[in-house]
Short mmCIF file of C-alpha atoms in Angstrom, two decimals:
data_model
loop_
_atom_site.label_atom_id
_atom_site.label_comp_id
_atom_site.label_asym_id
_atom_site.label_seq_id
_atom_site.Cartn_x
_atom_site.Cartn_y
_atom_site.Cartn_z
CA MET A 1 0.00 0.00 0.00
CA SER A 2 1.40 3.38 -0.95
CA ALA A 3 2.01 5.95 1.75
CA THR A 4 -0.64 8.28 0.36
CA THR A 5 -3.42 5.75 -0.02
CA GLN A 6 -5.92 5.46 2.78
CA ALA A 7 -6.05 2.06 4.37
CA PRO A 8 -9.28 0.06 4.33
CA ASN A 9 -11.61 0.24 7.28
CA ARG A 10 -9.97 -1.30 10.31
CA SER A 11 -12.56 -0.32 12.86
CA THR A 12 -12.08 -3.57 14.73
CA LEU A 13 -8.32 -3.04 14.96
CA THR A 14 -7.85 0.69 15.38
CA ALA A 15 -7.68 1.60 19.04
CA PRO A 16 -11.26 2.45 20.01
CA LEU A 17 -12.44 4.74 22.72
CA PRO A 18 -13.94 3.11 25.79
CA GLY A 19 -17.22 1.60 24.77
CA GLY A 20 -15.98 0.43 21.35
CA SER A 21 -17.15 -2.98 20.20
CA LEU A 22 -16.02 -5.96 18.18
CA PRO A 23 -18.00 -8.05 15.70
CA ALA A 24 -19.95 -10.85 17.31
CA SER A 25 -17.71 -13.45 15.70
CA ARG A 26 -14.69 -12.05 17.56
CA ARG A 27 -16.18 -11.56 21.02
CA HIS A 28 -14.92 -13.71 23.83
CA PRO A 29 -17.88 -15.26 25.66
CA ASP A 30 -16.36 -14.76 29.10
CA VAL A 31 -15.02 -11.21 28.73
CA PRO A 32 -17.19 -8.09 28.77
CA ARG A 33 -17.28 -6.58 25.30
CA PRO A 34 -15.67 -3.20 26.08
CA THR A 35 -12.82 -4.88 27.99
CA HIS A 36 -12.20 -7.31 25.15
CA ALA A 37 -12.15 -4.49 22.62
CA ALA A 38 -9.73 -2.42 24.72
CA VAL A 39 -7.36 -5.38 25.17
CA ASN A 40 -7.34 -6.11 21.44
CA ALA A 41 -6.80 -2.43 20.66
CA LEU A 42 -3.89 -2.26 23.11
CA ARG A 43 -2.31 -5.33 21.52
CA TYR A 44 -2.70 -3.77 18.10
CA ALA A 45 -1.04 -0.55 19.30
CA ALA A 46 1.73 -2.41 21.18
CA PRO A 47 4.41 -1.94 18.46
CA ALA A 48 3.82 1.81 18.48
CA LEU A 49 3.93 2.00 22.26
CA ALA A 50 7.08 -0.14 22.40
CA ALA A 51 8.74 2.07 19.80
CA TYR A 52 7.70 5.17 21.72
CA ALA A 53 9.17 3.75 24.93
CA ALA A 54 12.44 2.97 23.13
CA VAL A 55 12.65 6.53 21.78
CA ARG A 56 12.03 8.15 25.14
CA LEU A 57 14.35 5.78 27.00
CA THR A 58 17.08 6.65 24.50
CA GLY A 59 16.54 10.32 25.22
CA LEU A 60 16.53 9.69 28.96
CA SER A 61 19.75 7.65 28.73
CA VAL A 62 21.52 10.45 26.86
CA LEU A 63 20.24 12.98 29.39
CA TRP A 64 21.36 10.83 32.31
CA ALA A 65 24.84 10.25 30.87
CA TRP A 66 25.23 13.94 30.04
CA ALA A 67 24.12 14.99 33.51
CA HIS A 68 26.47 12.45 35.12
CA ALA A 69 29.38 13.81 33.09
CA GLU A 70 28.48 17.33 34.24
CA GLY A 71 28.10 16.19 37.85
CA VAL A 72 24.50 17.36 38.15
CA GLY A 73 21.29 15.59 39.09
CA VAL A 74 18.34 15.00 36.82
CA TRP A 75 15.52 14.28 39.26
CA GLN A 76 14.81 17.82 40.42
CA THR A 77 14.99 19.18 36.89
CA VAL A 78 12.36 16.80 35.51
CA ALA A 79 10.12 16.56 38.59
CA SER A 80 9.99 19.90 40.34
CA ASP A 81 11.72 22.72 38.45
CA TRP A 82 10.21 25.55 36.41
CA ASP A 83 6.56 24.97 35.45
CA ALA A 84 6.47 21.78 37.50
CA ASN A 85 7.19 23.90 40.57
CA TRP A 86 4.21 26.14 39.76
CA TYR A 87 1.87 23.15 39.45
CA LEU A 88 3.17 21.66 42.70
CA GLY A 89 2.64 25.02 44.39
CA ILE A 90 -0.97 25.06 43.23
CA ALA A 91 -1.45 21.50 44.51
CA ASP A 92 0.03 22.52 47.88
CA GLN A 93 -1.41 25.99 48.46
CA GLY A 94 -4.10 26.62 45.85
CA TYR A 95 -4.55 29.66 43.65
CA ALA A 96 -3.89 33.34 44.24
CA ARG A 97 -6.86 35.47 45.27
CA GLU A 98 -5.61 38.81 43.93
CA LEU A 99 -4.28 39.97 40.59
CA GLY A 100 -1.30 41.91 41.91
CA THR A 101 1.02 44.00 39.77
CA THR A 102 4.22 41.95 39.66
CA TYR A 103 4.99 40.28 36.36
CA ASP A 104 5.39 36.48 36.02
CA THR A 105 4.14 35.67 39.52
CA ASN A 106 0.39 35.02 39.44
CA ASN A 107 -0.32 31.27 39.39
CA LEU A 108 -3.82 31.75 37.93
CA ALA A 109 -2.11 31.58 34.54
CA PHE A 110 -1.73 27.81 35.08
CA PHE A 111 -4.80 25.69 34.38
CA PRO A 112 -6.13 23.43 37.16
CA LEU A 113 -6.67 19.86 35.97
CA TYR A 114 -3.09 18.59 36.29
CA PRO A 115 -2.41 19.99 39.81
CA VAL A 116 -5.83 18.76 40.94
CA LEU A 117 -4.95 15.24 39.74
CA VAL A 118 -1.56 15.43 41.44
CA LYS A 119 -3.11 16.52 44.73
CA ALA A 120 -5.89 13.92 44.62
CA ILE A 121 -3.66 10.95 43.76
CA ALA A 122 -0.86 11.98 46.14
CA ALA A 123 -3.39 11.94 48.99
CA PHE A 124 -3.78 8.16 48.58
CA THR A 125 -0.29 7.11 47.50
CA PRO A 126 3.16 7.10 49.10
CA GLY A 127 5.87 9.46 47.98
CA SER A 128 5.97 13.17 47.32
CA ARG A 129 3.67 15.15 45.08
CA ALA A 130 6.63 15.75 42.78
CA THR A 131 6.98 11.99 42.32
CA VAL A 132 3.27 11.61 41.67
CA GLY A 133 3.33 14.45 39.15
CA LEU A 134 6.24 12.94 37.25
CA LEU A 135 4.71 9.46 37.19
CA LEU A 136 1.42 10.91 35.99
CA ALA A 137 3.20 12.69 33.15
CA VAL A 138 4.92 9.47 32.07
CA ALA A 139 1.66 7.50 32.26
CA PHE A 140 -0.22 10.12 30.25
CA SER A 141 2.59 10.21 27.68
CA PHE A 142 1.83 6.57 26.83
CA LEU A 143 -1.89 7.31 26.66
CA ALA A 144 -1.06 10.21 24.35
CA ALA A 145 1.22 8.03 22.22
CA TRP A 146 -1.59 5.48 21.89
CA GLY A 147 -3.95 8.22 20.73
CA VAL A 148 -1.39 9.60 18.26
CA PHE A 149 -1.01 6.10 16.84
CA ALA A 150 -4.78 5.65 16.64
CA VAL A 151 -5.19 8.82 14.57
CA GLY A 152 -2.35 7.95 12.19
CA ASP A 153 -3.54 4.36 11.85
CA ARG A 154 -7.12 5.32 11.15
CA LEU A 155 -6.13 7.77 8.41
CA TYR A 156 -3.22 5.99 6.70
CA GLY A 157 -2.63 2.57 8.21
CA ARG A 158 -0.61 0.92 10.94
CA ARG A 159 2.85 1.68 9.53
CA VAL A 160 2.15 5.41 9.37
CA GLY A 161 0.57 5.27 12.83
CA VAL A 162 3.73 3.75 14.31
CA LEU A 163 5.97 6.25 12.53
CA LEU A 164 3.79 9.16 13.64
CA THR A 165 4.11 7.98 17.25
CA VAL A 166 7.88 7.66 16.93
CA LEU A 167 8.22 11.12 15.40
CA TRP A 168 6.09 12.63 18.16
CA GLY A 169 8.34 10.93 20.72
CA ALA A 170 11.37 12.33 18.86
CA PHE A 171 10.17 15.92 18.80
CA PRO A 172 13.15 18.21 19.54
CA VAL A 173 11.81 19.12 23.00
CA ALA A 174 10.20 15.76 23.73
CA ALA A 175 11.94 15.54 27.11
CA VAL A 176 9.03 17.50 28.57
CA GLN A 177 6.80 14.49 27.88
CA TRP A 178 8.50 12.86 30.85
CA MET A 179 8.61 15.91 33.11
CA GLY A 180 6.16 17.31 35.64
CA TYR A 181 4.51 19.34 32.88
CA THR A 182 1.06 19.25 31.26
CA GLU A 183 2.09 18.50 27.67
CA SER A 184 1.53 14.73 27.93
CA LEU A 185 -1.88 15.06 29.56
CA PHE A 186 -2.95 17.72 27.07
CA THR A 187 -1.74 15.74 24.05
CA ALA A 188 -3.65 12.68 25.29
CA PHE A 189 -6.86 14.71 25.31
CA VAL A 190 -6.07 16.17 21.88
CA ALA A 191 -5.26 12.85 20.25
CA TRP A 192 -8.24 10.92 21.58
CA SER A 193 -10.63 13.81 20.98
CA LEU A 194 -9.54 14.13 17.35
CA TYR A 195 -9.77 10.38 16.99
CA ALA A 196 -13.30 10.50 18.34
CA VAL A 197 -14.19 13.20 15.80
CA LEU A 198 -12.86 11.03 12.99
CA ARG A 199 -15.13 8.23 14.23
CA GLY A 200 -18.12 10.53 14.72
CA ASP A 201 -18.19 9.92 18.50
CA TRP A 202 -19.27 13.43 19.31
CA LEU A 203 -19.90 13.06 23.05
CA TRP A 204 -16.42 11.61 23.58
CA ALA A 205 -14.88 14.28 21.38
CA GLY A 206 -16.64 17.12 23.20
CA SER A 207 -15.95 15.73 26.67
CA LEU A 208 -12.24 15.24 26.02
CA ALA A 209 -12.00 18.69 24.45
CA ALA A 210 -13.64 20.15 27.56
CA LEU A 211 -11.03 18.42 29.73
CA SER A 212 -8.25 19.78 27.53
CA GLY A 213 -9.65 23.26 28.21
CA LEU A 214 -9.03 22.65 31.91
CA THR A 215 -5.45 21.60 31.19
CA ARG A 216 -3.86 24.24 28.97
CA PRO A 217 -4.95 27.59 27.47
CA THR A 218 -4.47 26.14 23.98
CA GLY A 219 -7.39 23.85 24.75
CA VAL A 220 -9.38 26.54 22.95
CA ALA A 221 -7.81 25.31 19.68
CA LEU A 222 -9.12 21.79 20.23
CA ALA A 223 -12.52 23.11 21.30
CA ALA A 224 -12.76 25.10 18.07
CA ALA A 225 -11.82 22.06 15.99
CA VAL A 226 -14.41 19.81 17.65
CA SER A 227 -17.22 22.37 17.74
CA LEU A 228 -16.77 23.51 14.15
CA THR A 229 -16.61 19.97 12.78
CA ALA A 230 -19.62 18.88 14.82
CA LEU A 231 -21.70 21.87 13.70
CA LEU A 232 -20.76 21.34 10.05
CA SER A 233 -21.86 17.72 10.34
CA LEU A 234 -25.38 18.95 11.10
CA ARG A 235 -25.71 19.99 7.45
CA HIS A 236 -26.29 16.32 6.67
CA GLY A 237 -29.05 15.98 9.23
CA PHE A 238 -29.70 16.95 12.83
CA ARG A 239 -28.08 14.74 15.47
CA ALA A 240 -28.43 15.58 19.13
CA ARG A 241 -25.06 14.01 19.97
CA ALA A 242 -23.23 16.21 17.46
CA LEU A 243 -24.86 19.34 18.86
CA ALA A 244 -24.08 18.20 22.42
CA GLY A 245 -20.44 17.58 21.47
CA ALA A 246 -20.19 21.03 19.92
CA LEU A 247 -21.54 22.64 23.09
CA LEU A 248 -19.41 20.53 25.43
CA ALA A 249 -16.08 21.17 23.70
CA PRO A 250 -15.39 24.75 24.90
CA LEU A 251 -16.96 24.25 28.31
CA GLY A 252 -13.78 23.50 30.29
CA TRP A 253 -11.90 26.51 28.96
CA LEU A 254 -14.89 28.82 29.50
CA LEU A 255 -15.44 27.52 33.03
CA TYR A 256 -11.87 28.20 34.09
CA VAL A 257 -11.74 31.63 32.47
CA GLY A 258 -15.08 32.50 34.10
CA TRP A 259 -13.93 31.20 37.49
CA VAL A 260 -10.78 33.35 37.35
CA GLY A 261 -12.95 36.36 36.56
CA LEU A 262 -15.15 35.66 39.58
CA ARG A 263 -12.15 35.07 41.84
CA LEU A 264 -10.58 38.38 40.86
CA ASP A 265 -13.92 40.18 40.72
CA ARG A 266 -13.41 41.45 37.18
CA TRP A 267 -14.80 40.06 33.96
CA ASP A 268 -11.40 40.12 32.22
CA GLY A 269 -9.52 38.63 35.15
CA TYR A 270 -7.98 35.76 33.22
CA PHE A 271 -6.76 38.03 30.42
CA ALA A 272 -5.37 40.47 32.98
CA VAL A 273 -3.38 37.57 34.49
CA GLN A 274 -2.06 36.57 31.08
CA LYS A 275 -1.06 40.17 30.44
CA LEU A 276 1.09 40.04 33.58
CA TRP A 277 2.81 37.05 31.98
CA HIS A 278 3.27 39.05 28.74
CA ASN A 279 0.91 36.65 26.95
CA GLU A 280 -1.07 38.75 24.50
CA LEU A 281 -1.72 38.17 20.82
CA ASP A 282 0.10 40.82 18.79
CA GLY A 283 -0.23 39.31 15.33
CA GLY A 284 3.32 37.95 15.37
CA VAL A 285 5.12 41.27 15.83
CA GLU A 286 7.22 40.03 18.75
CA THR A 287 7.93 36.72 17.01
CA LEU A 288 9.24 38.48 13.90
CA ARG A 289 11.32 40.87 16.02
CA VAL A 290 13.06 38.02 17.86
CA VAL A 291 13.59 35.99 14.68
CA ARG A 292 15.12 38.99 12.90
CA GLU A 293 17.41 39.71 15.84
CA LEU A 294 18.51 36.08 16.16
CA LEU A 295 19.18 35.44 12.49
CA PHE A 296 20.44 38.81 11.26
CA TYR A 297 21.75 40.93 14.12
CA ASP A 298 23.01 38.63 16.89
CA SER A 299 26.62 37.67 16.16
CA ASP A 300 26.48 34.76 18.59
CA PRO A 301 22.85 33.60 18.88
CA GLU A 302 21.90 31.18 21.65
CA LEU A 303 21.72 27.68 20.16
CA TYR A 304 18.52 26.78 21.99
CA LEU A 305 16.70 29.85 20.66
CA VAL A 306 17.85 29.00 17.14
CA MET A 307 16.41 25.52 17.62
CA VAL A 308 13.10 27.00 18.80
CA THR A 309 13.04 29.21 15.70
CA LEU A 310 13.71 26.27 13.39
CA VAL A 311 10.97 24.21 15.04
CA MET A 312 8.44 27.00 14.56
CA ALA A 313 9.46 27.49 10.94
CA ALA A 314 9.29 23.75 10.27
CA CYS A 315 5.83 23.51 11.86
CA ALA A 316 4.57 26.39 9.74
CA ALA A 317 5.93 24.72 6.60
CA LEU A 318 4.42 21.37 7.56
CA PHE A 319 1.05 23.05 8.08
CA ALA A 320 1.22 24.31 4.49
CA VAL A 321 1.84 20.72 3.37
CA CYS A 322 -1.09 19.52 5.50
CA LEU A 323 -3.30 22.09 3.76
CA ARG A 324 -2.12 21.01 0.34
CA ARG A 325 -2.79 17.37 1.16
CA ARG A 326 -6.26 18.28 2.42
CA GLN A 327 -5.82 16.79 5.85
CA PRO A 328 -9.16 16.18 7.65
CA LEU A 329 -10.78 19.43 8.78
CA PRO A 330 -10.59 18.90 12.59
CA LEU A 331 -6.84 18.26 12.39
CA LEU A 332 -6.31 21.36 10.23
CA VAL A 333 -8.39 23.58 12.49
CA PHE A 334 -6.59 22.42 15.64
CA SER A 335 -3.10 22.73 14.14
CA GLY A 336 -3.88 26.06 12.48
CA ILE A 337 -5.24 27.72 15.61
CA LEU A 338 -2.40 26.28 17.70
CA LEU A 339 0.10 27.85 15.29
CA VAL A 340 -1.72 31.18 15.36
CA ILE A 341 -1.64 31.22 19.16
CA VAL A 342 2.03 30.26 19.40
CA LEU A 343 3.40 32.35 16.53
CA GLY A 344 1.09 35.29 17.15
CA SER A 345 1.86 35.64 20.85
CA GLY A 346 3.75 38.58 22.25
CA GLY A 347 4.88 36.50 25.22
CA VAL A 348 8.17 34.84 26.03
CA TYR A 349 9.93 33.21 23.10
CA PHE A 350 11.92 30.30 24.50
CA PRO A 351 9.06 27.86 25.37
CA ARG A 352 7.33 28.07 22.00
CA ALA A 353 8.72 24.81 20.63
CA ARG A 354 7.23 23.11 23.69
CA PHE A 355 3.89 24.81 23.08
CA LEU A 356 3.81 23.16 19.63
CA LEU A 357 4.45 19.66 21.00
CA PRO A 358 0.72 18.72 21.10
CA GLY A 359 0.44 19.57 17.38
CA PHE A 360 1.22 16.01 16.29
CA PRO A 361 -1.01 16.25 13.15
CA LEU A 362 1.71 18.51 11.73
CA LEU A 363 4.01 15.47 11.70
CA LEU A 364 1.72 13.42 9.45
CA PRO A 365 3.44 14.54 6.20
CA LEU A 366 6.79 13.43 7.63
CA ALA A 367 5.34 10.08 8.73
CA LEU A 368 3.91 9.54 5.24
CA TYR A 369 7.25 10.46 3.68
CA VAL A 370 9.21 8.05 5.86
CA ALA A 371 6.63 5.32 5.29
CA GLY A 372 7.35 5.56 1.56
CA LEU A 373 11.12 5.14 1.97
CA LYS A 374 13.07 1.92 1.73
CA TRP A 375 13.71 0.26 5.06
CA THR A 376 17.36 1.36 5.34
CA ARG A 377 16.62 5.00 4.56
CA ALA A 378 13.64 5.02 6.89
CA ALA A 379 15.80 3.59 9.67
CA LEU A 380 18.45 6.27 9.09
CA PHE A 381 15.82 9.03 9.14
CA VAL A 382 14.29 7.78 12.38
CA THR A 383 17.69 7.25 14.02
CA ALA A 384 18.73 10.80 13.13
CA ALA A 385 15.45 12.17 14.53
CA VAL A 386 15.80 10.23 17.79
CA LEU A 387 19.44 11.19 18.36
CA GLY A 388 18.75 14.81 17.39
CA SER A 389 15.88 14.93 19.86
CA ALA A 390 18.06 13.44 22.58
CA TYR A 391 20.73 16.09 22.02
CA CYS A 392 18.26 19.00 21.84
CA SER A 393 16.48 17.82 24.97
CA GLY A 394 19.74 17.40 26.85
CA TYR A 395 20.89 20.85 25.82
CA MET A 396 17.53 22.32 26.81
CA LEU A 397 17.71 20.88 30.34
CA LEU A 398 21.43 20.99 31.09
CA VAL A 399 22.84 23.96 29.16
CA TRP A 400 19.97 26.37 28.50
CA PRO A 401 19.72 28.35 31.75
CA SER A 402 15.99 29.09 31.70
CA ALA A 403 12.76 27.08 31.59
CA PRO A 404 12.23 24.64 28.69
#
């Protein structure tokens, strides 16, 4: 099968959402149908998950060896530094009650679902909240990888699904997938919500999009993708589930933004908080200013910032390819709005490659390209991606002096 030809319907093999079913001829008489379907789906996705684990373990090994050579520890960096420290602070002490005037200090900029999960699970498990947060991130990274595989497999077949999962695990800043950050949890919601849209499971799609809106501010991009696709589907006939999914999708984001407004006693409270973090859309003015300075005026540009710039440029180019290939509408809407938010922000520059990590649909053209290569060339491409990711991630955590 060519890399650009859609695979035949594999609805019994592609990883289903909970509640999926198998044909009667394949049901085990002693196992409940949803459980049987989930087990079969997990077995089917096992090569992708094993490959993902190998990619991330390679990156972790390089990071560990590099840190050992430098005489520094890794645990604090991945479990409790930078954004992880903010989430742990929310789990410990809750949210601020006043806006304040000091920049980069108000924790209401951080969405609540991840710290709430950390606090709830840590209350019933041994170990510190930092440990719980890190383990949750790792667990959700595998759930995200499964969802990434499911989307790729449904659209283009198992080989592309595995390659898409590997490429997501080999993203230049993929180390944050196994840190006390929200990227893994958010990507899990994105992947399974988009997969649900592709299947027409509107309640699942809307519910997962709503949860993503409680996880990261860019959950609004997923909400837009789900709601727009669901509403457009109504042209072919009214379906209550599609309308419900469209209404559910933005609910999490709207609830948190509304709650922040009530807590600060001002309707624009959330946006005022983001302004204190320099996060305002400026149409890309700040992005262009930094890019111009890095590439044309700085005689010795910081390597990490150059890498961030290259990642953003590559993602923008890949989005153009996705448009040309007429990728499914929900994937295009999500990736497009994500790019607009990241590239059009006037906020800090250095974490923008990380902000693009959940945009795995942008990697589909690369997965299709590699799938069409001979085995040796495909292996070389993947090896280069994995080793490049390991180096970039190590540099980000051990050399770059600021947050990833």
